[in-house]
Amino acid sequence: MALRNILIHPDPRLKKQCTPVTEVNKEIERLANDMLETMYDAPGIGLAAPQVGVTQRLLVMDCMKEEGDTPRPMVLINPEVIWESEDRSIYDEGCLSIPDQYAEVERPAEVKVRWMGLDGKPVEEQFDALWATCVQHEIDHLNGTLFIDHLKPLKRQMITRKMVKLKKEIARGRG
Ligand code: K1U
Ligand code: ZN
């Protein structure tokens, strides 16, 4: 397993519609394991393949973030929301591609998702609470959408400007 570099917004690869995974092979297995290691190392509760520069429909997540929780690493290939609740919930979201910026985003409180596991078999599960927020945030990444795209334009521009500045500082070796 290896840590992968997490892309920082703005980056054209974070705005792409990702393509479905057609075959679960060793390369996909390695990508999923690397992404889990990268997510835990960050630390984060989710990570989508475009965030590590791979524009394919794969995400990892583990929302068991409280101390003493048993980890539940999940790998979702070609995930699709097949049902969403009318109830909404608001969560102060963050993103590993937009470091240190948080904002409230409203989303369906519960979603049912279908995906393919690493064994190639279809899986369906209903998510609520933080899991529901996280899986929707990660599926958004697979469609080239960032949580800031849910905000008012002025707030989005303000965050984007901060990220442009941060990337310049990183490039100059001061990040
Ligand atoms: O997709 C990502 O960039 C990961 C992101 C996922 C996410 C966070 C909050 C709401 C929805 C989706 C993160 O993991 S940001 C870091 C974070 O939230 C966290 C980090 C350590 C412990 C607990 C949370
Ligand atoms: Zn994100």
Coordinates of N, CA, C and O and ligand atoms in Angstrom, one line a residue:
M1 N 0.8 -1.2 0.0 CA 0.0 0.0 0.0 C 0.9 1.2 0.0 O 2.0 1.2 0.5
A2 N 0.4 2.3 -0.6 CA 1.1 3.6 -0.6 C 0.2 4.8 -0.5 O -0.9 4.7 -0.9
L3 N 0.8 5.8 0.1 CA 0.0 7.1 0.1 C 0.0 7.7 -1.2 O 1.0 7.7 -1.9
R4 N -1.1 8.3 -1.6 CA -1.2 9.0 -2.9 C -1.4 10.5 -2.6 O -1.9 10.9 -1.5
N5 N -1.0 11.3 -3.5 CA -1.0 12.8 -3.4 C -2.5 13.2 -3.6 O -3.2 12.8 -4.5
I6 N -3.0 14.1 -2.6 CA -4.4 14.6 -2.8 C -4.4 15.9 -3.5 O -3.7 16.8 -3.1
L7 N -5.1 16.0 -4.6 CA -5.2 17.2 -5.4 C -5.9 18.3 -4.6 O -6.9 18.0 -3.9
I8 N -5.5 19.5 -4.8 CA -6.1 20.7 -4.2 C -6.9 21.5 -5.2 O -6.3 21.7 -6.3
H9 N -8.1 21.9 -4.9 CA -8.9 22.7 -5.7 C -8.2 24.1 -5.9 O -7.7 24.6 -4.9
P10 N -8.2 24.7 -7.1 CA -8.8 24.3 -8.3 C -7.9 23.4 -9.1 O -6.7 23.7 -9.2
D11 N -8.4 22.4 -9.7 CA -7.7 21.4 -10.5 C -8.7 20.8 -11.5 O -9.7 20.4 -11.1
P12 N -8.4 20.9 -12.8 CA -9.4 20.4 -13.8 C -9.8 18.9 -13.6 O -10.9 18.6 -13.9
R13 N -8.9 18.1 -12.9 CA -9.3 16.7 -12.7 C -10.4 16.6 -11.7 O -11.1 15.6 -11.6
L14 N -10.6 17.6 -10.8 CA -11.7 17.6 -9.8 C -13.0 18.0 -10.4 O -14.0 18.0 -9.7
K15 N -13.0 18.5 -11.7 CA -14.2 19.0 -12.3 C -14.7 18.0 -13.3 O -15.7 18.3 -14.0
K16 N -14.1 16.9 -13.5 CA -14.4 15.9 -14.6 C -15.6 15.0 -14.1 O -15.6 14.6 -12.9
Q17 N -16.4 14.6 -15.1 CA -17.3 13.5 -14.9 C -16.5 12.2 -15.0 O -15.9 11.9 -16.0
C18 N -16.5 11.4 -13.9 CA -15.6 10.2 -13.9 C -16.3 9.1 -14.7 O -17.5 9.0 -14.8
T19 N -15.4 8.2 -15.2 CA -16.0 7.1 -16.0 C -16.1 5.8 -15.2 O -15.4 5.6 -14.2
P20 N -17.2 5.0 -15.5 CA -17.4 3.7 -14.7 C -16.1 2.8 -14.7 O -15.4 2.7 -15.8
V21 N -16.0 2.1 -13.7 CA -14.9 1.0 -13.6 C -15.5 -0.2 -14.4 O -16.7 -0.6 -14.1
T22 N -14.8 -0.7 -15.3 CA -15.4 -1.8 -16.2 C -14.9 -3.1 -15.7 O -15.6 -4.1 -15.9
E23 N -13.8 -3.2 -15.0 CA -13.3 -4.5 -14.5 C -12.6 -4.3 -13.1 O -11.8 -3.4 -13.0
V24 N -12.9 -5.1 -12.2 CA -12.2 -5.1 -10.9 C -11.0 -6.0 -11.0 O -11.1 -7.2 -10.9
N25 N -9.8 -5.3 -11.2 CA -8.6 -6.1 -11.4 C -7.6 -5.6 -10.3 O -7.9 -4.9 -9.4
K26 N -6.4 -6.1 -10.4 CA -5.4 -5.8 -9.3 C -5.1 -4.3 -9.2 O -4.9 -3.8 -8.1
E27 N -5.2 -3.6 -10.4 CA -4.9 -2.2 -10.3 C -6.0 -1.4 -9.5 O -5.7 -0.5 -8.7
I28 N -7.2 -1.9 -9.7 CA -8.4 -1.2 -8.9 C -8.2 -1.6 -7.5 O -8.4 -0.7 -6.6
E29 N -7.9 -2.8 -7.2 CA -7.6 -3.2 -5.8 C -6.6 -2.4 -5.1 O -6.7 -1.9 -4.0
R30 N -5.5 -2.2 -5.9 CA -4.3 -1.4 -5.3 C -4.8 0.1 -5.1 O -4.5 0.7 -4.1
L31 N -5.5 0.6 -6.1 CA -6.0 2.0 -5.9 C -6.9 2.1 -4.7 O -6.7 3.0 -3.9
A32 N -7.8 1.2 -4.5 CA -8.7 1.2 -3.3 C -8.0 1.1 -2.0 O -8.2 1.9 -1.1
N33 N -7.0 0.2 -2.0 CA -6.2 0.1 -0.7 C -5.3 1.4 -0.5 O -5.2 1.8 0.7
D34 N -4.8 1.9 -1.5 CA -4.0 3.2 -1.4 C -4.9 4.3 -1.0 O -4.5 5.1 -0.1
M35 N -6.1 4.3 -1.5 CA -7.0 5.4 -1.1 C -7.4 5.3 0.4 O -7.5 6.3 1.0
L36 N -7.6 4.1 0.8 CA -8.0 3.9 2.2 C -6.8 4.4 3.1 O -7.0 5.1 4.1
E37 N -5.6 4.0 2.7 CA -4.5 4.4 3.5 C -4.3 5.9 3.5 O -4.1 6.6 4.6
T38 N -4.5 6.5 2.4 CA -4.4 8.0 2.2 C -5.5 8.7 3.0 O -5.2 9.7 3.7
M39 N -6.7 8.2 3.0 CA -7.8 8.8 3.8 C -7.5 8.7 5.3 O -7.7 9.7 6.0
Y40 N -7.1 7.5 5.8 CA -6.8 7.4 7.2 C -5.7 8.3 7.6 O -5.6 8.9 8.7
D41 N -4.7 8.5 6.7 CA -3.5 9.2 7.0 C -3.8 10.7 7.1 O -3.2 11.5 7.8
A42 N -4.8 11.2 6.3 CA -5.0 12.6 6.1 C -5.3 13.4 7.4 O -4.6 14.5 7.6
P43 N -6.2 13.1 8.3 CA -7.1 12.1 8.3 C -8.4 12.6 7.7 O -8.7 13.8 7.7
G44 N -9.2 11.7 7.1 CA -10.5 12.0 6.6 C -11.5 10.9 6.8 O -11.1 9.8 7.3
I45 N -12.8 11.1 6.4 CA -13.8 10.1 6.6 C -14.2 9.5 5.2 O -15.0 8.6 5.1
G46 N -13.7 10.1 4.1 CA -14.0 9.7 2.8 C -12.9 10.2 1.8 O -12.1 11.1 2.2
L47 N -12.9 9.6 0.6 CA -12.0 10.0 -0.4 C -12.5 9.4 -1.7 O -12.9 8.2 -1.8
A48 N -12.5 10.2 -2.8 CA -13.0 9.8 -4.1 C -11.8 9.7 -5.0 O -10.9 10.5 -4.9
A49 N -11.8 8.8 -6.0 CA -10.7 8.6 -6.9 C -10.2 9.9 -7.6 O -9.0 10.1 -7.7
P50 N -11.1 10.8 -8.0 CA -10.5 12.0 -8.7 C -9.6 12.8 -7.8 O -8.8 13.6 -8.2
Q51 N -9.9 12.7 -6.5 CA -9.0 13.5 -5.5 C -7.6 13.0 -5.5 O -6.7 13.7 -5.1
V52 N -7.3 11.8 -6.0 CA -5.9 11.3 -6.2 C -5.6 11.2 -7.7 O -4.7 10.5 -8.1
G53 N -6.4 12.0 -8.5 CA -6.0 12.1 -9.9 C -6.5 11.0 -10.8 O -6.1 10.9 -12.0
V54 N -7.4 10.1 -10.3 CA -7.9 9.0 -11.1 C -9.3 9.2 -11.4 O -10.2 9.2 -10.5
T55 N -9.7 9.5 -12.7 CA -11.1 9.9 -13.0 C -11.9 8.7 -13.3 O -12.5 8.6 -14.3
Q56 N -12.0 7.8 -12.3 CA -12.9 6.6 -12.4 C -13.8 6.6 -11.2 O -13.5 7.2 -10.1
R57 N -15.0 5.9 -11.3 CA -16.0 5.9 -10.3 C -15.8 5.0 -9.2 O -16.3 3.9 -9.1
L58 N -14.9 5.4 -8.3 CA -14.6 4.6 -7.1 C -14.4 5.6 -5.9 O -13.8 6.6 -6.0
L59 N -14.9 5.2 -4.7 CA -14.7 6.0 -3.5 C -14.5 5.0 -2.3 O -14.9 3.9 -2.4
V60 N -13.9 5.6 -1.3 CA -13.7 4.9 -0.1 C -14.3 5.8 1.1 O -14.3 7.0 0.9
M61 N -14.7 5.1 2.1 CA -15.2 5.9 3.3 C -15.2 5.1 4.5 O -15.2 3.8 4.5
D62 N -15.1 5.8 5.7 CA -15.2 5.1 7.0 C -15.6 6.3 8.0 O -14.7 7.1 8.3
C63 N -16.8 6.3 8.3 CA -17.3 7.4 9.2 C -17.3 7.0 10.7 O -17.9 7.7 11.5
M64 N -16.6 5.9 11.0 CA -16.5 5.5 12.4 C -15.4 6.3 13.1 O -14.3 5.8 13.3
K65 N -15.6 7.6 13.3 CA -14.5 8.5 13.6 C -14.3 8.7 15.1 O -13.3 9.3 15.5
E66 N -15.3 8.2 16.0 CA -15.1 8.5 17.4 C -14.1 7.5 18.0 O -14.0 6.3 17.5
E67 N -13.3 8.0 19.0 CA -12.3 7.1 19.6 C -13.0 5.9 20.2 O -14.1 6.0 20.8
G68 N -12.5 4.7 20.0 CA -13.1 3.5 20.5 C -14.0 2.8 19.5 O -14.4 1.7 19.7
D69 N -14.4 3.6 18.4 CA -15.3 3.0 17.4 C -14.5 1.9 16.6 O -13.3 2.0 16.4
T70 N -15.2 0.8 16.2 CA -14.5 -0.2 15.4 C -14.5 0.3 13.9 O -15.6 0.7 13.4
P71 N -13.3 0.4 13.3 CA -13.3 0.9 11.9 C -14.2 0.1 11.0 O -14.4 -1.1 11.2
R72 N -14.7 0.8 10.0 CA -15.5 0.1 9.0 C -15.1 0.7 7.6 O -15.8 1.5 7.0
P73 N -13.9 0.2 7.1 CA -13.5 0.7 5.8 C -14.4 0.2 4.7 O -14.7 -1.0 4.6
M74 N -14.9 1.1 3.8 CA -15.8 0.7 2.7 C -15.2 1.1 1.4 O -14.7 2.2 1.3
V75 N -15.4 0.3 0.4 CA -14.9 0.6 -1.0 C -16.2 0.5 -1.9 O -16.8 -0.6 -1.9
L76 N -16.6 1.6 -2.5 CA -17.8 1.6 -3.4 C -17.3 1.8 -4.8 O -16.7 2.9 -5.1
I77 N -17.6 0.9 -5.7 CA -17.3 1.0 -7.1 C -18.6 1.3 -7.9 O -19.6 0.6 -7.6
N78 N -18.5 2.2 -8.8 CA -19.7 2.6 -9.6 C -21.0 2.9 -8.7 O -22.0 2.3 -9.0
P79 N -20.8 3.7 -7.6 CA -22.0 3.9 -6.7 C -23.1 4.7 -7.4 O -22.8 5.6 -8.2
E80 N -24.3 4.4 -7.0 CA -25.5 5.2 -7.6 C -26.5 5.3 -6.4 O -26.8 4.4 -5.7
V81 N -27.0 6.6 -6.3 CA -28.1 6.8 -5.3 C -29.4 6.3 -5.9 O -29.8 6.8 -7.0
I82 N -30.0 5.3 -5.3 CA -31.3 4.7 -5.9 C -32.5 5.2 -5.2 O -33.6 5.0 -5.6
W83 N -32.3 5.9 -4.0 CA -33.5 6.4 -3.3 C -32.9 7.5 -2.4 O -31.8 7.4 -1.8
E84 N -33.7 8.6 -2.2 CA -33.3 9.6 -1.2 C -34.5 10.0 -0.4 O -35.7 10.0 -1.0
S85 N -34.3 10.4 0.8 CA -35.4 10.8 1.7 C -35.9 12.2 1.4 O -35.1 13.0 0.8
E86 N -37.1 12.5 1.7 CA -37.6 13.9 1.6 C -37.0 14.7 2.7 O -36.7 15.9 2.5
D87 N -36.7 14.1 3.8 CA -36.1 14.8 5.0 C -34.7 15.3 4.6 O -34.0 14.5 3.9
R88 N -34.4 16.5 5.0 CA -33.0 17.0 4.7 C -32.2 17.1 6.0 O -32.8 17.3 7.1
S89 N -30.9 17.1 5.9 CA -30.1 17.4 7.0 C -29.0 18.4 6.6 O -28.6 18.4 5.4
I90 N -28.5 19.2 7.6 CA -27.5 20.2 7.3 C -26.2 19.7 8.0 O -26.3 19.4 9.2
Y91 N -25.1 19.7 7.4 CA -23.8 19.3 8.0 C -22.7 20.3 7.6 O -22.7 20.8 6.4
D92 N -21.9 20.6 8.5 CA -20.8 21.5 8.3 C -19.6 20.7 7.6 O -18.8 20.1 8.3
E93 N -19.6 20.7 6.3 CA -18.8 19.8 5.5 C -17.4 20.4 5.3 O -17.2 21.6 5.2
G94 N -16.4 19.5 5.2 CA -15.1 19.8 4.8 C -14.7 19.0 3.6 O -15.4 18.2 3.2
C95 N -13.5 19.2 3.1 CA -13.0 18.4 2.0 C -11.5 18.4 2.0 O -10.9 19.4 2.2
L96 N -10.9 17.2 1.8 CA -9.5 17.1 1.8 C -8.8 17.8 0.6 O -7.7 18.2 0.6
S97 N -9.6 18.1 -0.4 CA -9.1 18.9 -1.6 C -9.3 20.4 -1.4 O -8.9 21.2 -2.3
I98 N -10.0 20.8 -0.3 CA -10.2 22.2 0.1 C -9.8 22.4 1.5 O -10.7 22.6 2.4
P99 N -8.5 22.2 1.9 CA -8.1 22.2 3.3 C -8.5 23.4 4.1 O -8.5 24.5 3.7
D100 N -9.0 23.0 5.4 CA -9.3 24.0 6.4 C -10.5 25.0 6.1 O -10.6 26.0 6.7
Q101 N -11.3 24.6 5.1 CA -12.5 25.3 4.8 C -13.7 24.5 5.1 O -13.8 23.3 4.7
Y102 N -14.7 25.0 5.8 CA -15.9 24.3 6.2 C -17.1 25.2 5.8 O -17.1 26.4 6.0
A103 N -18.2 24.5 5.5 CA -19.5 25.3 5.2 C -20.6 24.3 5.3 O -20.5 23.1 5.0
E104 N -21.8 24.9 5.7 CA -23.0 24.1 5.9 C -23.6 23.8 4.5 O -23.8 24.7 3.7
V105 N -23.9 22.5 4.3 CA -24.5 22.0 3.1 C -25.7 21.2 3.4 O -25.7 20.4 4.4
E106 N -26.8 21.5 2.7 CA -28.1 20.7 3.0 C -28.2 19.6 1.9 O -28.0 19.9 0.7
R107 N -28.5 18.4 2.4 CA -28.6 17.2 1.6 C -29.8 16.3 2.1 O -30.1 16.5 3.3
P108 N -30.2 15.4 1.3 CA -31.2 14.4 1.8 C -30.6 13.7 3.1 O -29.4 13.4 3.1
A109 N -31.4 13.5 4.1 CA -30.9 13.0 5.4 C -30.6 11.5 5.3 O -29.7 11.0 6.0
E110 N -31.3 10.8 4.4 CA -31.0 9.4 4.2 C -31.0 9.0 2.7 O -31.8 9.6 1.9
V111 N -30.1 8.1 2.3 CA -30.1 7.7 0.9 C -29.8 6.2 0.8 O -29.2 5.6 1.7
K112 N -30.4 5.6 -0.2 CA -30.1 4.2 -0.5 C -29.1 4.2 -1.7 O -29.4 4.8 -2.7
V113 N -28.0 3.4 -1.6 CA -27.0 3.4 -2.6 C -26.8 2.0 -3.1 O -26.8 1.1 -2.3
R114 N -26.6 1.9 -4.4 CA -26.2 0.6 -5.0 C -24.8 0.7 -5.5 O -24.5 1.8 -6.2
W115 N -23.9 -0.3 -5.3 CA -22.6 -0.2 -5.9 C -22.1 -1.6 -6.1 O -22.7 -2.6 -5.8
M116 N -20.8 -1.7 -6.6 CA -20.2 -3.0 -6.8 C -19.0 -3.1 -5.8 O -18.3 -2.1 -5.7
G117 N -18.9 -4.2 -5.1 CA -17.8 -4.4 -4.2 C -16.6 -4.8 -4.9 O -16.6 -5.1 -6.1
L118 N -15.5 -4.9 -4.1 CA -14.2 -5.4 -4.7 C -14.2 -6.8 -5.2 O -13.4 -7.2 -6.0
D119 N -15.3 -7.6 -4.7 CA -15.4 -8.9 -5.2 C -16.3 -9.0 -6.4 O -16.6 -10.1 -6.9
G120 N -16.6 -7.8 -7.0 CA -17.4 -7.7 -8.2 C -18.9 -7.9 -8.0 O -19.7 -7.9 -9.0
K121 N -19.3 -8.1 -6.7 CA -20.8 -8.4 -6.5 C -21.5 -7.1 -6.2 O -21.0 -6.2 -5.5
P122 N -22.8 -7.0 -6.6 CA -23.6 -5.8 -6.3 C -24.0 -5.8 -4.8 O -24.2 -6.8 -4.2
V123 N -24.0 -4.5 -4.2 CA -24.4 -4.3 -2.8 C -25.4 -3.2 -2.8 O -25.3 -2.2 -3.6
E124 N -26.3 -3.2 -1.9 CA -27.2 -2.1 -1.6 C -27.3 -1.8 -0.1 O -27.3 -2.8 0.7
E125 N -27.3 -0.5 0.2 CA -27.3 -0.2 1.7 C -28.0 1.2 1.8 O -27.7 2.1 1.0
Q126 N -28.7 1.3 2.9 CA -29.3 2.6 3.2 C -28.4 3.3 4.3 O -28.0 2.7 5.2
F127 N -28.1 4.6 4.0 CA -27.2 5.3 4.9 C -28.0 6.5 5.6 O -28.8 7.1 4.9
D128 N -27.6 6.7 6.8 CA -28.2 7.9 7.5 C -27.1 8.7 8.2 O -25.9 8.3 8.1
A129 N -27.4 9.8 8.8 CA -26.5 10.6 9.6 C -25.2 10.9 8.8 O -25.3 11.2 7.6
L130 N -24.1 10.9 9.4 CA -22.8 11.3 8.8 C -22.5 10.4 7.5 O -22.0 10.9 6.5
W131 N -22.9 9.1 7.6 CA -22.6 8.2 6.5 C -23.4 8.7 5.2 O -22.8 8.7 4.1
A132 N -24.6 9.2 5.4 CA -25.4 9.7 4.3 C -24.8 10.9 3.7 O -24.7 11.1 2.4
T133 N -24.4 11.8 4.6 CA -23.7 13.1 4.1 C -22.4 12.7 3.3 O -22.2 13.2 2.2
C134 N -21.6 11.9 3.9 CA -20.3 11.5 3.3 C -20.5 10.8 2.0 O -19.8 11.2 1.0
V135 N -21.4 9.8 1.9 CA -21.5 9.1 0.6 C -22.0 10.1 -0.5 O -21.5 10.0 -1.6
Q136 N -22.8 11.0 -0.1 CA -23.3 12.0 -1.2 C -22.2 13.0 -1.6 O -22.0 13.3 -2.7
H137 N -21.4 13.4 -0.6 CA -20.2 14.3 -0.9 C -19.3 13.5 -1.8 O -18.8 14.1 -2.8
E138 N -19.0 12.2 -1.5 CA -18.1 11.5 -2.4 C -18.6 11.2 -3.8 O -17.9 11.3 -4.8
I139 N -19.9 10.9 -3.9 CA -20.5 10.7 -5.2 C -20.5 12.0 -6.0 O -20.2 12.0 -7.2
D140 N -20.7 13.1 -5.3 CA -20.6 14.4 -6.0 C -19.2 14.5 -6.6 O -19.1 15.0 -7.8
H141 N -18.1 14.1 -5.9 CA -16.8 14.2 -6.5 C -16.7 13.4 -7.8 O -16.0 13.8 -8.7
L142 N -17.4 12.3 -7.9 CA -17.3 11.4 -9.1 C -18.0 12.1 -10.3 O -17.8 11.7 -11.4
N143 N -18.9 13.1 -9.9 CA -19.6 13.9 -11.0 C -18.9 15.3 -11.2 O -19.6 16.2 -11.8
G144 N -17.8 15.5 -10.6 CA -17.1 16.8 -10.8 C -17.6 17.9 -10.0 O -17.4 19.1 -10.3
T145 N -18.4 17.5 -8.9 CA -19.0 18.6 -8.0 C -18.3 18.6 -6.7 O -18.1 17.5 -6.1
L146 N -18.0 19.8 -6.2 CA -17.4 20.0 -4.9 C -18.4 20.5 -3.9 O -19.4 21.2 -4.4
F147 N -18.2 20.4 -2.6 CA -19.2 20.9 -1.7 C -19.4 22.4 -1.9 O -20.5 22.9 -1.7
I148 N -18.4 23.1 -2.3 CA -18.5 24.6 -2.5 C -19.4 24.9 -3.7 O -19.9 26.0 -3.7
D149 N -19.7 23.9 -4.6 CA -20.6 24.2 -5.6 C -22.1 24.3 -5.1 O -23.0 24.7 -5.8
H150 N -22.3 23.8 -3.9 CA -23.6 23.9 -3.2 C -23.8 25.3 -2.5 O -24.9 25.6 -2.0
L151 N -22.7 26.1 -2.5 CA -22.8 27.4 -1.8 C -23.1 28.6 -2.7 O -23.1 28.4 -3.9
K152 N -23.4 29.7 -2.1 CA -23.7 30.9 -2.9 C -22.4 31.3 -3.6 O -21.3 31.1 -3.1
P153 N -22.5 31.9 -4.9 CA -21.3 32.2 -5.7 C -20.2 33.0 -4.9 O -19.0 32.7 -5.0
L154 N -20.6 34.0 -4.1 CA -19.6 34.8 -3.4 C -18.8 34.0 -2.5 O -17.5 34.1 -2.4
K155 N -19.4 33.1 -1.7 CA -18.7 32.3 -0.7 C -17.8 31.3 -1.4 O -16.6 31.1 -1.0
R156 N -18.3 30.8 -2.6 CA -17.5 29.8 -3.4 C -16.2 30.5 -3.9 O -15.1 30.0 -3.8
Q157 N -16.4 31.8 -4.4 CA -15.3 32.5 -5.0 C -14.3 32.8 -3.9 O -13.0 32.7 -4.1
M158 N -14.8 33.2 -2.7 CA -13.9 33.5 -1.6 C -13.0 32.3 -1.2 O -11.8 32.4 -1.1
I159 N -13.6 31.1 -1.2 CA -12.9 29.9 -0.8 C -11.9 29.6 -1.9 O -10.7 29.2 -1.7
T160 N -12.3 29.7 -3.2 CA -11.5 29.4 -4.3 C -10.2 30.3 -4.3 O -9.1 29.8 -4.5
R161 N -10.4 31.6 -4.0 CA -9.3 32.5 -4.0 C -8.3 32.1 -2.9 O -7.1 32.1 -3.1
K162 N -8.8 31.6 -1.8 CA -7.9 31.2 -0.7 C -7.1 29.9 -1.2 O -5.9 29.8 -0.8
M163 N -7.8 29.1 -1.9 CA -7.1 27.8 -2.4 C -6.0 28.1 -3.4 O -4.9 27.5 -3.5
V164 N -6.3 29.1 -4.3 CA -5.3 29.5 -5.3 C -4.1 30.1 -4.6 O -2.9 29.7 -4.9
K165 N -4.3 30.9 -3.5 CA -3.2 31.4 -2.7 C -2.4 30.3 -2.1 O -1.2 30.2 -2.1
L166 N -3.1 29.3 -1.5 CA -2.5 28.2 -0.8 C -1.6 27.4 -1.8 O -0.5 27.0 -1.4
K167 N -2.2 27.2 -3.0 CA -1.4 26.4 -3.9 C -0.1 27.1 -4.4 O 0.9 26.5 -4.6
K168 N -0.2 28.4 -4.5 CA 1.0 29.2 -4.8 C 2.0 29.1 -3.7 O 3.2 28.9 -4.0
E169 N 1.6 29.1 -2.4 CA 2.5 29.0 -1.3 C 3.1 27.6 -1.3 O 4.3 27.5 -1.0
I170 N 2.3 26.6 -1.6 CA 2.9 25.2 -1.6 C 3.9 25.1 -2.7 O 5.0 24.6 -2.5
A171 N 3.6 25.7 -3.9 CA 4.5 25.6 -5.0 C 5.8 26.3 -4.7 O 6.9 25.9 -5.1
R172 N 5.7 27.4 -3.8 CA 7.0 28.1 -3.5 C 7.7 27.4 -2.3 O 8.7 27.9 -1.8
G173 N 7.1 26.3 -1.8 CA 7.7 25.6 -0.7 C 7.4 26.1 0.7 O 8.1 25.8 1.6
R174 N 6.3 26.9 0.8 CA 5.9 27.4 2.1 C 4.6 26.9 2.6 O 4.0 27.4 3.5
G175 N 4.1 25.8 1.9 CA 2.8 25.3 2.3 C 2.9 24.6 3.6 O 2.3 24.0 4.3
Ligands
K1U1 O1 -14.0 13.9 0.3 C1 -13.3 14.4 1.1 O2 -12.6 15.4 0.8 C2 -13.2 13.9 2.5 C3 -14.0 14.6 3.5 C4 -15.4 13.9 3.6 C5 -16.5 14.6 4.2 C6 -16.3 15.4 5.4 C7 -17.4 16.0 5.9 C8 -18.6 15.9 5.4 C9 -18.8 15.2 4.2 C10 -17.7 14.5 3.7 C11 -13.3 14.6 4.8 O3 -13.1 13.6 5.4 S1 -12.9 16.1 5.5 C12 -12.1 15.7 7.1 C13 -13.2 15.3 8.1 O4 -14.3 15.6 7.9 C14 -12.7 14.6 9.3 C15 -11.4 14.3 9.6 C16 -11.1 13.6 10.7 C17 -12.0 13.2 11.6 C18 -13.3 13.5 11.4 C19 -13.7 14.2 10.2
ZN2 ZN -14.3 16.2 -0.7

